[in-house]
Amino acid sequence: MPADKSTTPPLPFIPFTRPHFDEATIEAVSEVLRSGWVTSGPKLAEFEAALSAYFGGRPVRCFANGTATMKIALQVADIGPGDEVITTPISWVATSNVILGVGATPVFVDIDPVTRNIDLNKVAAAITPKTRAIMPVYLAGLPVNMDQLYALAKQFNLRVIEDAAQAFGSTWKNQKIGSFGDLVSFSFQANKNLSTVEGGCLVLNNIEEAQLAEKFRLQGLTRTGMDGMDVTVLGGKDNLTDLNAVIGLHQLKHLPAFQARRTALARQYFAAIPQAMKDANIEHLALELAVENFTESNWHMFQVVLPLDQLNVSRAQVMTELKELGIGTGVHYPCITTFALYQERGYAVAATPIAERIGRAILTLPLFPGMADDDVSRIAKALAGVLKNHLKP
Ligand SMILES: *Cc1c(COP(=O)(O)O)cnc(C)c1O
């Protein structure tokens, strides 16, 4: 059957995110492959040195992924069975899984509905004699109040393990996240602002901690002389390869341009969404936008919270209809205590009601450096159109 000439071709699909690797990066990966040294070696050393310079000279070690990075941060801080770690229920489940993984207990504190990060005002009430650390997450790249975070840590003598997986390039009072503080963990997973395909890095306080982290990432091994070795701690296999490291070296060069583009797109969203809602006569809808922070956030994601109580459809239906219009969206994240494993371990979703509500209604809209300007207004119009069709009477 001949194609119907009267229908306009569908607009290209916009995924919620897409990594960007240029030809020079692809060439550099090929060179590593041809060199004969493909796993952890000179490129890893170069990447770690570049990262250390980026973070103002603090020691940095890389790992196979962000999850391994956080696990090793907990091990470096000697957190294990009997210890409690305070964290947020709105994160990628890796955050609390690694706490369980080392045998410690995650303690979930509810989030601030505006920042969607852990509500630091509620942390003190969750501290017990077993509390050893706070593990905040900077959702979508927006940091918490770092002065308040480190004041709490000091007051209660706690370690801080920052899950800054989404916050590479974010700042606090003009200082890069990672350039100060205690243990700061980043992810270089494919969707993150700086990607090595998979990978992660940990910023540490001193060389002793860095050496301990090196042991944990490779079987707990210490080399003694030319032929000697010893195993002093129980380590795993969490090293980053030169193939990944060389990608990271190239991504670092592009980071300022990526960052500028993300910020420009986020600014467009703040204008386009209210405009599209006005045009659709749905200005009264309580659609919650992100915090309009252009000095500190790296705009890892642009998220809205759907006004589900004003709509007669679920978030899933909104996502389906946006997908039909060629727009990819994501959920980052459901409240962790809704997961079966956490339910079995006795966590109650009702204990963190704000996280429960936001976890059900949060929606990630497309945001990545390769997006076109036109995409933002197209997405805003599509969103307003879908919401308008599903207003509760
Ligand atoms: C991506 C991410 C992680 C885990 O990183 P991986 O590299 O995927 O292991 C942890 N926490 C948060 C908040 C993340 O976004």
Short mmCIF file of C-alpha atoms and ligand atoms in Angstrom, two decimals:
data_model
loop_
_atom_site.label_atom_id
_atom_site.label_comp_id
_atom_site.label_asym_id
_atom_site.label_seq_id
_atom_site.Cartn_x
_atom_site.Cartn_y
_atom_site.Cartn_z
CA MET A 1 0.00 0.00 0.00
CA PRO A 2 1.46 3.41 -0.89
CA ALA A 3 2.21 5.72 1.98
CA ASP A 4 -0.43 8.31 2.69
CA LYS A 5 1.13 11.51 1.35
CA SER A 6 -1.23 13.68 3.35
CA THR A 7 0.23 12.71 6.76
CA THR A 8 3.24 14.69 7.90
CA PRO A 9 6.19 12.56 8.95
CA PRO A 10 6.42 12.14 12.73
CA LEU A 11 8.84 14.46 14.53
CA PRO A 12 12.06 12.76 15.67
CA PHE A 13 11.91 11.00 19.02
CA ILE A 14 13.59 12.94 21.86
CA PRO A 15 14.97 10.57 24.52
CA PHE A 16 15.12 11.87 28.10
CA THR A 17 18.90 11.81 27.84
CA ARG A 18 21.63 10.84 25.39
CA PRO A 19 25.42 10.66 25.91
CA HIS A 20 27.75 12.58 23.62
CA PHE A 21 31.06 11.09 22.42
CA ASP A 22 32.87 12.84 19.58
CA GLU A 23 35.14 11.36 16.88
CA ALA A 24 38.29 12.34 18.79
CA THR A 25 37.07 10.25 21.73
CA ILE A 26 36.37 7.27 19.46
CA GLU A 27 39.86 7.66 17.97
CA ALA A 28 41.43 7.83 21.45
CA VAL A 29 39.63 4.62 22.46
CA SER A 30 40.98 2.93 19.32
CA GLU A 31 44.50 4.05 20.22
CA VAL A 32 44.21 2.49 23.66
CA LEU A 33 42.99 -0.74 22.07
CA ARG A 34 45.94 -0.74 19.64
CA SER A 35 48.45 0.09 22.40
CA GLY A 36 48.29 -3.36 23.98
CA TRP A 37 47.54 -1.95 27.47
CA VAL A 38 43.75 -1.92 27.82
CA THR A 39 42.97 -2.29 31.51
CA SER A 40 44.03 -0.01 34.40
CA GLY A 41 47.30 1.68 33.44
CA PRO A 42 48.72 4.99 32.21
CA LYS A 43 45.39 6.50 31.04
CA LEU A 44 43.81 5.77 34.40
CA ALA A 45 46.72 7.49 36.16
CA GLU A 46 46.34 10.47 33.82
CA PHE A 47 42.58 10.66 34.40
CA GLU A 48 42.98 10.45 38.18
CA ALA A 49 45.57 13.23 38.08
CA ALA A 50 43.28 15.39 35.92
CA LEU A 51 40.39 14.80 38.31
CA SER A 52 42.56 15.61 41.32
CA ALA A 53 43.56 18.91 39.66
CA TYR A 54 39.87 19.57 38.91
CA PHE A 55 39.04 19.09 42.60
CA GLY A 56 41.75 21.47 43.78
CA GLY A 57 44.42 18.86 44.50
CA ARG A 58 42.45 16.48 46.73
CA PRO A 59 43.29 12.78 46.18
CA VAL A 60 40.98 11.04 43.68
CA ARG A 61 40.65 7.36 42.83
CA CYS A 62 38.49 5.87 40.08
CA PHE A 63 36.36 2.74 40.16
CA ALA A 64 34.37 0.56 37.78
CA ASN A 65 31.09 2.37 38.49
CA GLY A 66 29.43 4.77 40.91
CA THR A 67 27.99 1.95 42.99
CA ALA A 68 31.45 0.45 43.61
CA THR A 69 32.72 3.94 44.40
CA MET A 70 30.13 4.42 47.16
CA LYS A 71 30.72 0.92 48.53
CA ILE A 72 34.43 1.62 48.80
CA ALA A 73 33.73 5.01 50.42
CA LEU A 74 31.80 3.16 53.14
CA GLN A 75 34.65 0.66 53.50
CA VAL A 76 37.24 3.44 53.77
CA ALA A 77 35.09 5.01 56.51
CA ASP A 78 34.99 1.57 58.18
CA ILE A 79 31.20 1.43 58.19
CA GLY A 80 29.70 -2.03 58.59
CA PRO A 81 27.46 -4.24 60.71
CA GLY A 82 25.83 -2.44 63.65
CA ASP A 83 26.24 0.99 62.06
CA GLU A 84 23.46 3.27 60.84
CA VAL A 85 23.76 5.61 57.87
CA ILE A 86 21.27 8.43 57.37
CA THR A 87 20.17 8.91 53.78
CA THR A 88 17.33 9.95 51.46
CA PRO A 89 14.55 7.71 50.15
CA ILE A 90 14.49 9.58 46.81
CA SER A 91 17.58 8.30 45.03
CA TRP A 92 18.75 5.59 42.71
CA VAL A 93 18.48 2.47 44.85
CA ALA A 94 22.27 2.06 44.65
CA THR A 95 22.58 4.58 47.49
CA SER A 96 20.86 2.45 50.11
CA ASN A 97 21.80 -0.88 48.51
CA VAL A 98 25.50 -0.21 49.18
CA ILE A 99 24.71 0.61 52.81
CA LEU A 100 22.93 -2.74 53.15
CA GLY A 101 25.74 -4.34 51.16
CA VAL A 102 28.39 -3.51 53.76
CA GLY A 103 26.07 -4.83 56.47
CA ALA A 104 25.01 -1.43 57.82
CA THR A 105 21.47 -0.07 58.16
CA PRO A 106 20.08 2.75 56.03
CA VAL A 107 17.94 5.22 58.01
CA PHE A 108 15.67 7.21 55.70
CA VAL A 109 14.94 10.85 56.46
CA ASP A 110 12.17 12.56 54.47
CA ILE A 111 12.93 15.03 51.71
CA ASP A 112 12.36 18.75 51.30
CA PRO A 113 9.49 19.07 48.79
CA VAL A 114 11.13 22.01 47.03
CA THR A 115 14.69 20.74 46.56
CA ARG A 116 13.65 17.04 46.62
CA ASN A 117 16.87 16.39 48.56
CA ILE A 118 17.13 15.08 52.13
CA ASP A 119 15.60 17.58 54.58
CA LEU A 120 18.62 18.42 56.74
CA ASN A 121 16.31 19.96 59.36
CA LYS A 122 15.01 16.45 60.05
CA VAL A 123 18.39 14.72 60.34
CA ALA A 124 19.12 15.45 64.02
CA ALA A 125 15.92 13.65 65.11
CA ALA A 126 17.07 10.49 63.28
CA ILE A 127 20.47 10.27 64.94
CA THR A 128 21.01 7.41 67.42
CA PRO A 129 24.13 6.13 69.22
CA LYS A 130 24.64 3.81 66.20
CA THR A 131 24.67 6.59 63.59
CA ARG A 132 28.05 6.75 61.88
CA ALA A 133 27.47 8.75 58.71
CA ILE A 134 25.17 10.91 56.61
CA MET A 135 24.86 10.05 52.92
CA PRO A 136 23.10 12.89 51.11
CA VAL A 137 22.21 12.76 47.41
CA TYR A 138 22.18 15.82 45.14
CA LEU A 139 19.16 14.96 43.02
CA ALA A 140 19.36 16.28 39.46
CA GLY A 141 22.66 17.95 40.45
CA LEU A 142 21.26 20.37 43.04
CA PRO A 143 23.43 20.31 46.17
CA VAL A 144 22.04 20.43 49.71
CA ASN A 145 23.00 23.29 52.04
CA MET A 146 26.61 22.23 52.50
CA ASP A 147 27.21 24.54 55.48
CA GLN A 148 24.32 22.91 57.31
CA LEU A 149 25.40 19.41 56.26
CA TYR A 150 28.94 19.78 57.60
CA ALA A 151 27.74 21.60 60.74
CA LEU A 152 25.55 18.57 61.52
CA ALA A 153 28.44 16.19 60.84
CA LYS A 154 30.65 18.16 63.19
CA GLN A 155 28.03 18.50 65.92
CA PHE A 156 27.26 14.75 65.98
CA ASN A 157 30.76 13.54 65.03
CA LEU A 158 29.62 11.79 61.85
CA ARG A 159 31.33 10.95 58.56
CA VAL A 160 29.80 12.37 55.41
CA ILE A 161 29.73 10.22 52.28
CA GLU A 162 28.34 12.45 49.58
CA ASP A 163 26.48 10.59 46.84
CA ALA A 164 27.35 13.25 44.29
CA ALA A 165 26.74 10.78 41.43
CA GLN A 166 24.62 13.39 39.63
CA ALA A 167 26.55 16.48 40.71
CA PHE A 168 29.78 16.54 38.68
CA GLY A 169 30.29 20.24 37.91
CA SER A 170 27.82 21.49 40.54
CA THR A 171 29.06 24.08 43.04
CA TRP A 172 28.35 25.46 46.51
CA LYS A 173 29.26 29.11 47.09
CA ASN A 174 31.51 29.02 44.02
CA GLN A 175 33.37 25.92 45.19
CA LYS A 176 33.06 22.74 43.16
CA ILE A 177 31.24 19.87 44.83
CA GLY A 178 34.08 17.45 45.59
CA SER A 179 36.71 20.16 46.11
CA PHE A 180 35.84 20.29 49.83
CA GLY A 181 34.13 18.09 52.39
CA ASP A 182 34.70 14.49 53.49
CA LEU A 183 34.31 11.54 51.07
CA VAL A 184 32.66 12.58 47.81
CA SER A 185 31.49 9.97 45.30
CA PHE A 186 30.68 10.57 41.61
CA SER A 187 29.33 8.33 38.87
CA PHE A 188 30.43 8.39 35.22
CA GLN A 189 27.59 6.14 34.03
CA ALA A 190 26.37 6.77 30.47
CA ASN A 191 23.61 9.21 31.48
CA LYS A 192 25.70 11.33 33.82
CA ASN A 193 27.00 14.82 32.86
CA LEU A 194 30.51 13.42 32.47
CA SER A 195 30.56 9.84 31.27
CA THR A 196 33.17 7.13 30.85
CA VAL A 197 30.36 4.75 29.70
CA GLU A 198 30.56 3.14 33.15
CA GLY A 199 32.76 4.40 35.95
CA GLY A 200 33.02 6.52 39.04
CA CYS A 201 35.46 8.41 41.23
CA LEU A 202 35.93 9.11 44.91
CA VAL A 203 37.50 12.26 46.32
CA LEU A 204 39.30 11.45 49.57
CA ASN A 205 40.85 13.38 52.45
CA ASN A 206 44.45 12.16 52.35
CA ILE A 207 46.87 9.74 50.78
CA GLU A 208 46.32 7.09 53.47
CA GLU A 209 42.62 6.93 52.58
CA ALA A 210 43.48 6.84 48.87
CA GLN A 211 45.84 3.90 49.40
CA LEU A 212 43.18 2.06 51.37
CA ALA A 213 40.67 2.70 48.55
CA GLU A 214 43.21 1.26 46.07
CA LYS A 215 43.41 -1.91 48.13
CA PHE A 216 39.64 -2.27 48.32
CA ARG A 217 39.33 -1.93 44.55
CA LEU A 218 41.78 -4.76 43.85
CA GLN A 219 41.37 -7.73 46.17
CA GLY A 220 42.88 -5.97 49.18
CA LEU A 221 46.32 -6.36 47.65
CA THR A 222 49.52 -4.62 48.68
CA ARG A 223 52.69 -5.10 46.63
CA THR A 224 55.92 -5.61 48.52
CA GLY A 225 58.98 -5.38 46.31
CA MET A 226 59.34 -6.91 42.83
CA ASP A 227 57.80 -10.29 43.53
CA GLY A 228 56.07 -9.92 46.88
CA MET A 229 52.45 -9.34 47.70
CA ASP A 230 50.17 -9.42 50.68
CA VAL A 231 46.43 -9.20 51.24
CA THR A 232 45.51 -7.10 54.25
CA VAL A 233 41.81 -6.25 53.76
CA LEU A 234 38.92 -7.96 51.95
CA GLY A 235 38.79 -6.17 48.61
CA GLY A 236 36.91 -6.81 45.39
CA LYS A 237 37.45 -6.20 41.68
CA ASP A 238 36.31 -2.65 41.08
CA ASN A 239 39.05 -1.04 38.97
CA LEU A 240 38.39 1.34 36.06
CA THR A 241 40.04 0.46 32.73
CA ASP A 242 42.19 2.69 30.52
CA LEU A 243 39.48 2.43 27.86
CA ASN A 244 37.03 4.16 30.18
CA ALA A 245 39.64 6.58 31.53
CA VAL A 246 40.56 7.89 28.09
CA ILE A 247 36.89 8.63 27.42
CA GLY A 248 36.77 10.57 30.69
CA LEU A 249 39.83 12.63 29.73
CA HIS A 250 38.04 13.73 26.56
CA GLN A 251 34.75 14.39 28.36
CA LEU A 252 36.53 16.69 30.82
CA LYS A 253 37.49 18.94 27.89
CA HIS A 254 33.86 19.16 26.76
CA LEU A 255 32.42 19.68 30.22
CA PRO A 256 32.22 23.51 30.18
CA ALA A 257 30.37 23.46 26.84
CA PHE A 258 28.07 20.64 28.01
CA GLN A 259 27.38 22.60 31.18
CA ALA A 260 26.58 25.85 29.36
CA ARG A 261 24.18 24.02 27.05
CA ARG A 262 22.39 22.24 29.90
CA THR A 263 21.95 25.53 31.75
CA ALA A 264 20.60 27.28 28.64
CA LEU A 265 18.08 24.47 28.07
CA ALA A 266 16.96 24.56 31.71
CA ARG A 267 16.40 28.32 31.43
CA GLN A 268 14.27 27.69 28.36
CA TYR A 269 12.13 25.19 30.29
CA PHE A 270 11.37 27.78 32.99
CA ALA A 271 9.98 30.10 30.33
CA ALA A 272 8.40 27.51 28.00
CA ILE A 273 6.42 25.46 30.54
CA PRO A 274 4.45 28.35 32.12
CA GLN A 275 3.88 29.77 28.63
CA ALA A 276 2.55 26.47 27.26
CA MET A 277 0.29 26.08 30.31
CA LYS A 278 -1.03 29.60 29.82
CA ASP A 279 -1.69 28.94 26.14
CA ALA A 280 -3.60 25.78 27.12
CA ASN A 281 -5.57 27.67 29.82
CA ILE A 282 -4.31 25.36 32.57
CA GLU A 283 -2.31 27.90 34.59
CA HIS A 284 -4.22 26.82 37.69
CA LEU A 285 -2.58 23.35 37.64
CA ALA A 286 -0.10 22.92 40.50
CA LEU A 287 2.72 21.52 38.35
CA GLU A 288 5.88 21.76 40.50
CA LEU A 289 9.02 22.79 38.60
CA ALA A 290 12.61 22.36 39.77
CA VAL A 291 14.40 24.96 41.90
CA GLU A 292 15.47 27.78 39.57
CA ASN A 293 19.14 27.60 40.55
CA PHE A 294 21.57 28.76 37.85
CA THR A 295 24.60 29.26 40.06
CA GLU A 296 24.96 25.87 41.72
CA SER A 297 23.11 23.12 39.84
CA ASN A 298 24.79 21.33 36.93
CA TRP A 299 21.30 20.63 35.51
CA HIS A 300 21.83 16.90 35.36
CA MET A 301 18.06 16.56 34.91
CA PHE A 302 14.99 18.74 34.56
CA GLN A 303 12.15 17.35 36.64
CA VAL A 304 8.55 18.29 37.31
CA VAL A 305 6.13 16.87 39.87
CA LEU A 306 2.75 16.11 38.31
CA PRO A 307 -0.35 17.38 40.15
CA LEU A 308 -1.84 13.87 40.24
CA ASP A 309 -4.72 14.91 42.51
CA GLN A 310 -5.88 17.36 39.82
CA LEU A 311 -5.64 14.76 37.02
CA ASN A 312 -7.76 11.75 36.21
CA VAL A 313 -4.79 9.72 34.91
CA SER A 314 -1.67 8.11 36.33
CA ARG A 315 1.90 9.21 35.70
CA ALA A 316 2.32 6.07 33.56
CA GLN A 317 -0.47 7.26 31.25
CA VAL A 318 1.09 10.73 30.96
CA MET A 319 4.40 9.07 30.06
CA THR A 320 2.72 6.84 27.47
CA GLU A 321 0.98 9.76 25.78
CA LEU A 322 4.21 11.81 25.73
CA LYS A 323 5.98 8.83 24.20
CA GLU A 324 3.32 8.68 21.48
CA LEU A 325 4.15 12.34 20.79
CA GLY A 326 7.82 11.41 20.42
CA ILE A 327 9.01 12.51 23.85
CA GLY A 328 10.91 10.25 26.20
CA THR A 329 10.58 10.75 29.95
CA GLY A 330 11.95 9.02 33.03
CA VAL A 331 11.20 8.39 36.69
CA HIS A 332 14.00 9.42 39.07
CA TYR A 333 12.98 7.99 41.45
CA PRO A 334 10.26 6.05 43.23
CA CYS A 335 10.56 6.21 47.02
CA ILE A 336 13.07 3.44 47.86
CA THR A 337 10.97 2.08 50.75
CA THR A 338 8.23 1.08 48.28
CA PHE A 339 10.51 -1.68 46.93
CA ALA A 340 9.76 -5.23 48.07
CA LEU A 341 13.23 -5.80 49.55
CA TYR A 342 12.89 -2.70 51.73
CA GLN A 343 9.32 -3.59 52.70
CA GLU A 344 10.54 -7.05 53.78
CA ARG A 345 13.15 -5.36 55.91
CA GLY A 346 10.46 -3.45 57.74
CA TYR A 347 10.67 0.01 56.19
CA ALA A 348 7.38 1.93 56.12
CA VAL A 349 6.61 4.19 53.18
CA ALA A 350 4.34 6.26 55.45
CA ALA A 351 7.40 7.28 57.51
CA THR A 352 8.51 9.60 54.68
CA PRO A 353 5.23 10.99 53.26
CA ILE A 354 6.81 13.72 51.13
CA ALA A 355 9.11 11.20 49.45
CA GLU A 356 6.13 8.91 48.93
CA ARG A 357 4.12 11.65 47.16
CA ILE A 358 7.00 12.95 45.07
CA GLY A 359 8.22 9.46 44.21
CA ARG A 360 4.79 8.74 42.74
CA ALA A 361 4.51 11.99 40.77
CA ILE A 362 8.02 13.08 39.73
CA LEU A 363 8.78 13.07 36.02
CA THR A 364 12.08 13.70 34.25
CA LEU A 365 11.81 15.63 30.98
CA PRO A 366 14.49 15.43 28.26
CA LEU A 367 17.66 17.42 28.95
CA PHE A 368 21.02 16.73 27.30
CA PRO A 369 23.56 18.91 25.48
CA GLY A 370 22.62 17.64 22.01
CA MET A 371 19.02 18.85 22.29
CA ALA A 372 17.82 21.54 19.88
CA ASP A 373 16.27 24.81 21.06
CA ASP A 374 12.99 23.89 19.36
CA ASP A 375 12.80 20.69 21.39
CA VAL A 376 12.07 22.51 24.65
CA SER A 377 8.99 24.34 23.38
CA ARG A 378 7.79 21.18 21.66
CA ILE A 379 8.12 19.25 24.94
CA ALA A 380 6.42 22.01 26.96
CA LYS A 381 3.47 22.16 24.52
CA ALA A 382 3.13 18.38 24.47
CA LEU A 383 3.15 18.21 28.27
CA ALA A 384 0.57 20.99 28.61
CA GLY A 385 -1.60 19.31 25.95
CA VAL A 386 -1.53 15.93 27.69
CA LEU A 387 -2.32 17.47 31.09
CA LYS A 388 -5.17 19.54 29.64
CA ASN A 389 -6.80 16.39 28.24
CA HIS A 390 -6.84 14.78 31.67
CA LEU A 391 -8.09 17.43 34.05
CA LYS A 392 -10.42 16.20 36.76
CA PRO A 393 -13.84 17.70 36.19
C1 LIG B 1 24.02 6.93 38.85
C2 LIG B 1 23.81 6.98 40.29
C3 LIG B 1 24.43 6.08 41.18
C4 LIG B 1 25.20 4.87 40.77
O1 LIG B 1 26.11 5.01 39.79
P1 LIG B 1 26.47 3.81 38.80
O2 LIG B 1 27.66 4.35 38.09
O3 LIG B 1 25.28 3.59 37.93
O4 LIG B 1 26.79 2.62 39.63
C5 LIG B 1 24.25 6.26 42.53
N1 LIG B 1 23.50 7.24 43.02
C6 LIG B 1 22.88 8.11 42.21
C7 LIG B 1 22.07 9.20 42.82
C8 LIG B 1 22.99 7.99 40.83
O5 LIG B 1 22.34 8.85 40.05
#
